[in-house]
């Protein structure tokens, strides 16, 4: 049996789309139409290209079962496949659905369908599908899949993935030399991996990760992660690695155990994580740095405690946050801070206060995003029920566009503020120099 995996991201040039991000809903960076904004669009599209890790696991699982697997990114299949699996995202769903229709028309006997949380949440938008997998697709193909005849309609996955059952991720059919995460992880080849899935925090009100992965944390044994890394280094000469856990190190002992094993096995690898500031300590940072940690993505979001509380955001204590950030700068770990614009209750002044706060942080980079409600979250349900959604053109739910009514902010003000944030932050000689030195 022949199976094709299709990601439509590469069908249009210079688009900064990364579908593995944002709980698998995907992100599409669109800074605007000014010369400065277009420059940011181009830089981002050239600097970041992250593999869809679910596709990598599915390909490995199906290959191990004896199927012939191919991957398409910047072109479409020209020959018959028994099964076509398209990744369904919020940021490219229109093109994804069109592609499904074209492939069904060309290959009438092929089963053409979708994986991805957004496709499962909004199946009516993917009307050209023969099937949609609702749940962790790699778990479905490992535990449930028998033959292509069962690929019909909305298919419920009946169990979560046991992380220890995952195979070593095999990137052979993927353009692994094109993957990059600059200027944060400079060394290539750059690949991704997961030590855990699931997030137990109350941020599930607005966050997509509990929607796609559940709230129970499932971890892979550290020894198996070591095996994964050694496999990826030997087969693909991997030099840097991003752990794609929603929150790395919820079990505070896990990073220590993994770091000790990396050091004991003398594994040289640069790696990055995404986590919460309050899960970090000087002790574990020192050990992780010795084991190769070079970057941490953290959600700082806002400096306004009232706005944070009203938006169900749990922030780290500012004094502890400052202490950890300063320590990371001291020992050479890059901190990338994520900040939000357009919280309920935000004003032009509160956003500008946040921008000024971001400018004072001793972080390597900042990402500014617009607060966005996603289908499948309680935040989206609330706004929909209250009639506060401005529209349902979901491709504009890209973290750069205001899609819900705000009491104190207009769409024009949000557009102005996000561009202002990037201009103030990055149009600074020291930061420009740092960016150039790290590319």
PDB file of C-alpha atoms in Angstrom, residues 157-307:
ATOM      1  CA  UNK A 157      -9.099   7.969  18.131  1.00  0.00           C
ATOM      2  CA  UNK A 158      -9.873   5.759  21.107  1.00  0.00           C
ATOM      3  CA  UNK A 159      -6.690   6.274  23.154  1.00  0.00           C
ATOM      4  CA  UNK A 160      -3.866   8.724  23.755  1.00  0.00           C
ATOM      5  CA  UNK A 161      -0.365   7.907  22.620  1.00  0.00           C
ATOM      6  CA  UNK A 162       1.803   6.106  25.134  1.00  0.00           C
ATOM      7  CA  UNK A 163       4.971   8.137  24.613  1.00  0.00           C
ATOM      8  CA  UNK A 164       7.168   5.118  25.247  1.00  0.00           C
ATOM      9  CA  UNK A 165       5.552   3.379  22.251  1.00  0.00           C
ATOM     10  CA  UNK A 166       6.774   5.992  19.781  1.00  0.00           C
ATOM     11  CA  UNK A 167       9.557   4.871  17.432  1.00  0.00           C
ATOM     12  CA  UNK A 168      12.770   6.777  16.840  1.00  0.00           C
ATOM     13  CA  UNK A 169      11.633   9.618  14.556  1.00  0.00           C
ATOM     14  CA  UNK A 170      12.785   8.817  11.009  1.00  0.00           C
ATOM     15  CA  UNK A 171      13.200  11.962   8.889  1.00  0.00           C
ATOM     16  CA  UNK A 172      14.420  10.124   5.781  1.00  0.00           C
ATOM     17  CA  UNK A 173      11.557  11.177   3.460  1.00  0.00           C
ATOM     18  CA  UNK A 174      11.449  14.735   4.789  1.00  0.00           C
ATOM     19  CA  UNK A 175      13.585  17.701   3.622  1.00  0.00           C
ATOM     20  CA  UNK A 176      15.414  17.707   6.951  1.00  0.00           C
ATOM     21  CA  UNK A 177      18.288  19.855   5.694  1.00  0.00           C
ATOM     22  CA  UNK A 178      15.815  22.700   5.068  1.00  0.00           C
ATOM     23  CA  UNK A 179      14.524  22.824   8.646  1.00  0.00           C
ATOM     24  CA  UNK A 180      15.755  25.771  10.679  1.00  0.00           C
ATOM     25  CA  UNK A 181      15.070  27.808  13.807  1.00  0.00           C
ATOM     26  CA  UNK A 182      17.307  30.831  13.450  1.00  0.00           C
ATOM     27  CA  UNK A 183      18.710  32.843  15.075  1.00  0.00           C
ATOM     28  CA  UNK A 184      17.788  30.869  18.192  1.00  0.00           C
ATOM     29  CA  UNK A 185      19.267  27.478  17.269  1.00  0.00           C
ATOM     30  CA  UNK A 186      21.906  28.254  14.664  1.00  0.00           C
ATOM     31  CA  UNK A 187      23.529  24.890  14.026  1.00  0.00           C
ATOM     32  CA  UNK A 188      22.104  22.654  11.329  1.00  0.00           C
ATOM     33  CA  UNK A 189      20.798  20.079  10.661  1.00  0.00           C
ATOM     34  CA  UNK A 190      18.056  21.169  13.055  1.00  0.00           C
ATOM     35  CA  UNK A 191      15.308  18.702  14.037  1.00  0.00           C
ATOM     36  CA  UNK A 192      12.545  18.378  16.652  1.00  0.00           C
ATOM     37  CA  UNK A 193      11.482  15.832  19.248  1.00  0.00           C
ATOM     38  CA  UNK A 194       9.025  15.451  22.145  1.00  0.00           C
ATOM     39  CA  UNK A 195       9.664  14.280  25.683  1.00  0.00           C
ATOM     40  CA  UNK A 196       6.050  14.789  26.750  1.00  0.00           C
ATOM     41  CA  UNK A 197       2.524  15.724  25.726  1.00  0.00           C
ATOM     42  CA  UNK A 198      -0.347  17.199  27.704  1.00  0.00           C
ATOM     43  CA  UNK A 199      -0.721  20.299  29.874  1.00  0.00           C
ATOM     44  CA  UNK A 200      -2.487  20.397  33.272  1.00  0.00           C
ATOM     45  CA  UNK A 201      -2.611  24.177  33.738  1.00  0.00           C
ATOM     46  CA  UNK A 202      -5.776  26.287  33.836  1.00  0.00           C
ATOM     47  CA  UNK A 203      -4.603  28.063  30.695  1.00  0.00           C
ATOM     48  CA  UNK A 204      -6.685  25.427  28.878  1.00  0.00           C
ATOM     49  CA  UNK A 205      -9.374  28.150  28.879  1.00  0.00           C
ATOM     50  CA  UNK A 206      -7.611  29.732  25.901  1.00  0.00           C
ATOM     51  CA  UNK A 207      -4.640  27.463  25.065  1.00  0.00           C
ATOM     52  CA  UNK A 208      -4.784  24.990  22.193  1.00  0.00           C
ATOM     53  CA  UNK A 209      -2.404  22.378  23.634  1.00  0.00           C
ATOM     54  CA  UNK A 210      -4.864  20.809  26.114  1.00  0.00           C
ATOM     55  CA  UNK A 211      -7.369  20.686  23.235  1.00  0.00           C
ATOM     56  CA  UNK A 212      -4.963  18.705  21.061  1.00  0.00           C
ATOM     57  CA  UNK A 213      -3.050  16.736  23.711  1.00  0.00           C
ATOM     58  CA  UNK A 214      -5.271  16.592  26.787  1.00  0.00           C
ATOM     59  CA  UNK A 215      -4.498  17.797  30.309  1.00  0.00           C
ATOM     60  CA  UNK A 216      -2.815  14.640  31.600  1.00  0.00           C
ATOM     61  CA  UNK A 217       0.945  14.788  31.132  1.00  0.00           C
ATOM     62  CA  UNK A 218       2.450  11.759  29.372  1.00  0.00           C
ATOM     63  CA  UNK A 219       6.242  11.520  29.355  1.00  0.00           C
ATOM     64  CA  UNK A 220       8.731   9.420  27.422  1.00  0.00           C
ATOM     65  CA  UNK A 221      11.409   7.680  29.449  1.00  0.00           C
ATOM     66  CA  UNK A 222      14.674   9.650  29.434  1.00  0.00           C
ATOM     67  CA  UNK A 223      16.623   6.621  28.175  1.00  0.00           C
ATOM     68  CA  UNK A 224      14.343   6.447  25.127  1.00  0.00           C
ATOM     69  CA  UNK A 225      14.880  10.166  24.457  1.00  0.00           C
ATOM     70  CA  UNK A 226      18.635   9.532  24.598  1.00  0.00           C
ATOM     71  CA  UNK A 227      18.161   6.721  22.072  1.00  0.00           C
ATOM     72  CA  UNK A 228      16.144   9.105  19.852  1.00  0.00           C
ATOM     73  CA  UNK A 229      18.885  11.730  19.940  1.00  0.00           C
ATOM     74  CA  UNK A 230      21.664   9.249  19.180  1.00  0.00           C
ATOM     75  CA  UNK A 231      19.603   7.844  16.288  1.00  0.00           C
ATOM     76  CA  UNK A 232      18.989  11.315  14.842  1.00  0.00           C
ATOM     77  CA  UNK A 233      22.633  12.290  15.210  1.00  0.00           C
ATOM     78  CA  UNK A 234      23.930   9.139  13.532  1.00  0.00           C
ATOM     79  CA  UNK A 235      21.419   9.121  10.689  1.00  0.00           C
ATOM     80  CA  UNK A 236      21.011  12.854  10.019  1.00  0.00           C
ATOM     81  CA  UNK A 237      24.088  14.440  11.652  1.00  0.00           C
ATOM     82  CA  UNK A 238      21.709  16.510  13.801  1.00  0.00           C
ATOM     83  CA  UNK A 239      23.442  19.472  15.448  1.00  0.00           C
ATOM     84  CA  UNK A 240      20.546  21.223  17.181  1.00  0.00           C
ATOM     85  CA  UNK A 241      17.234  20.105  18.590  1.00  0.00           C
ATOM     86  CA  UNK A 242      14.023  21.785  19.709  1.00  0.00           C
ATOM     87  CA  UNK A 243      11.917  19.865  22.205  1.00  0.00           C
ATOM     88  CA  UNK A 244       8.320  20.411  21.084  1.00  0.00           C
ATOM     89  CA  UNK A 245       6.686  19.777  24.468  1.00  0.00           C
ATOM     90  CA  UNK A 246       3.934  22.264  25.333  1.00  0.00           C
ATOM     91  CA  UNK A 247       5.711  22.787  28.669  1.00  0.00           C
ATOM     92  CA  UNK A 248       9.075  21.122  29.106  1.00  0.00           C
ATOM     93  CA  UNK A 249       9.879  19.847  32.575  1.00  0.00           C
ATOM     94  CA  UNK A 250       6.511  19.876  34.322  1.00  0.00           C
ATOM     95  CA  UNK A 251       8.098  17.067  36.313  1.00  0.00           C
ATOM     96  CA  UNK A 252      10.991  19.127  37.674  1.00  0.00           C
ATOM     97  CA  UNK A 253      13.185  16.036  38.044  1.00  0.00           C
ATOM     98  CA  UNK A 254      12.900  15.132  34.363  1.00  0.00           C
ATOM     99  CA  UNK A 255      15.250  17.850  33.004  1.00  0.00           C
ATOM    100  CA  UNK A 256      17.844  16.904  35.631  1.00  0.00           C
ATOM    101  CA  UNK A 257      17.709  13.195  34.770  1.00  0.00           C
ATOM    102  CA  UNK A 258      17.818  13.855  31.025  1.00  0.00           C
ATOM    103  CA  UNK A 259      20.696  16.342  31.366  1.00  0.00           C
ATOM    104  CA  UNK A 260      22.715  13.948  33.507  1.00  0.00           C
ATOM    105  CA  UNK A 261      22.280  11.207  30.923  1.00  0.00           C
ATOM    106  CA  UNK A 262      23.326  13.530  28.073  1.00  0.00           C
ATOM    107  CA  UNK A 263      26.475  14.416  29.993  1.00  0.00           C
ATOM    108  CA  UNK A 264      27.209  10.808  31.014  1.00  0.00           C
ATOM    109  CA  UNK A 265      26.865   9.632  27.417  1.00  0.00           C
ATOM    110  CA  UNK A 266      29.021  12.536  26.191  1.00  0.00           C
ATOM    111  CA  UNK A 267      26.326  13.627  23.705  1.00  0.00           C
ATOM    112  CA  UNK A 268      27.124  16.997  22.154  1.00  0.00           C
ATOM    113  CA  UNK A 269      23.919  18.706  21.024  1.00  0.00           C
ATOM    114  CA  UNK A 270      22.497  22.227  21.210  1.00  0.00           C
ATOM    115  CA  UNK A 271      18.892  22.166  22.333  1.00  0.00           C
ATOM    116  CA  UNK A 272      16.002  24.454  23.150  1.00  0.00           C
ATOM    117  CA  UNK A 273      12.765  24.181  25.108  1.00  0.00           C
ATOM    118  CA  UNK A 274       9.504  25.966  25.842  1.00  0.00           C
ATOM    119  CA  UNK A 275       8.438  26.133  29.463  1.00  0.00           C
ATOM    120  CA  UNK A 276       7.287  28.307  32.350  1.00  0.00           C
ATOM    121  CA  UNK A 277       9.681  30.544  34.287  1.00  0.00           C
ATOM    122  CA  UNK A 278       8.414  29.170  37.602  1.00  0.00           C
ATOM    123  CA  UNK A 279       9.485  25.645  36.609  1.00  0.00           C
ATOM    124  CA  UNK A 280      13.097  26.775  36.270  1.00  0.00           C
ATOM    125  CA  UNK A 281      15.737  27.090  38.966  1.00  0.00           C
ATOM    126  CA  UNK A 282      19.398  28.050  38.962  1.00  0.00           C
ATOM    127  CA  UNK A 283      20.259  24.462  39.838  1.00  0.00           C
ATOM    128  CA  UNK A 284      18.493  22.858  36.879  1.00  0.00           C
ATOM    129  CA  UNK A 285      19.525  25.655  34.504  1.00  0.00           C
ATOM    130  CA  UNK A 286      23.196  25.162  35.353  1.00  0.00           C
ATOM    131  CA  UNK A 287      22.967  21.432  34.698  1.00  0.00           C
ATOM    132  CA  UNK A 288      20.883  21.819  31.518  1.00  0.00           C
ATOM    133  CA  UNK A 289      23.355  24.381  30.186  1.00  0.00           C
ATOM    134  CA  UNK A 290      26.193  21.913  30.747  1.00  0.00           C
ATOM    135  CA  UNK A 291      24.160  19.331  28.819  1.00  0.00           C
ATOM    136  CA  UNK A 292      23.693  21.642  25.803  1.00  0.00           C
ATOM    137  CA  UNK A 293      20.668  23.829  26.541  1.00  0.00           C
ATOM    138  CA  UNK A 294      21.028  27.116  24.645  1.00  0.00           C
ATOM    139  CA  UNK A 295      17.505  28.585  24.397  1.00  0.00           C
ATOM    140  CA  UNK A 296      14.232  28.804  26.306  1.00  0.00           C
ATOM    141  CA  UNK A 297      10.880  30.113  25.048  1.00  0.00           C
ATOM    142  CA  UNK A 298       8.792  31.544  27.867  1.00  0.00           C
ATOM    143  CA  UNK A 299       5.429  33.270  28.070  1.00  0.00           C
ATOM    144  CA  UNK A 300       5.856  36.637  29.813  1.00  0.00           C
ATOM    145  CA  UNK A 301       2.688  37.971  28.151  1.00  0.00           C
ATOM    146  CA  UNK A 302       1.946  41.127  30.165  1.00  0.00           C
ATOM    147  CA  UNK A 303       3.163  43.100  33.158  1.00  0.00           C
ATOM    148  CA  UNK A 304      -0.370  44.094  34.190  1.00  0.00           C
ATOM    149  CA  UNK A 305      -1.406  41.715  36.977  1.00  0.00           C
ATOM    150  CA  UNK A 306      -5.078  42.754  36.901  1.00  0.00           C
ATOM    151  CA  UNK A 307      -5.378  42.173  33.155  1.00  0.00           C
TER     152      UNK A 307
END
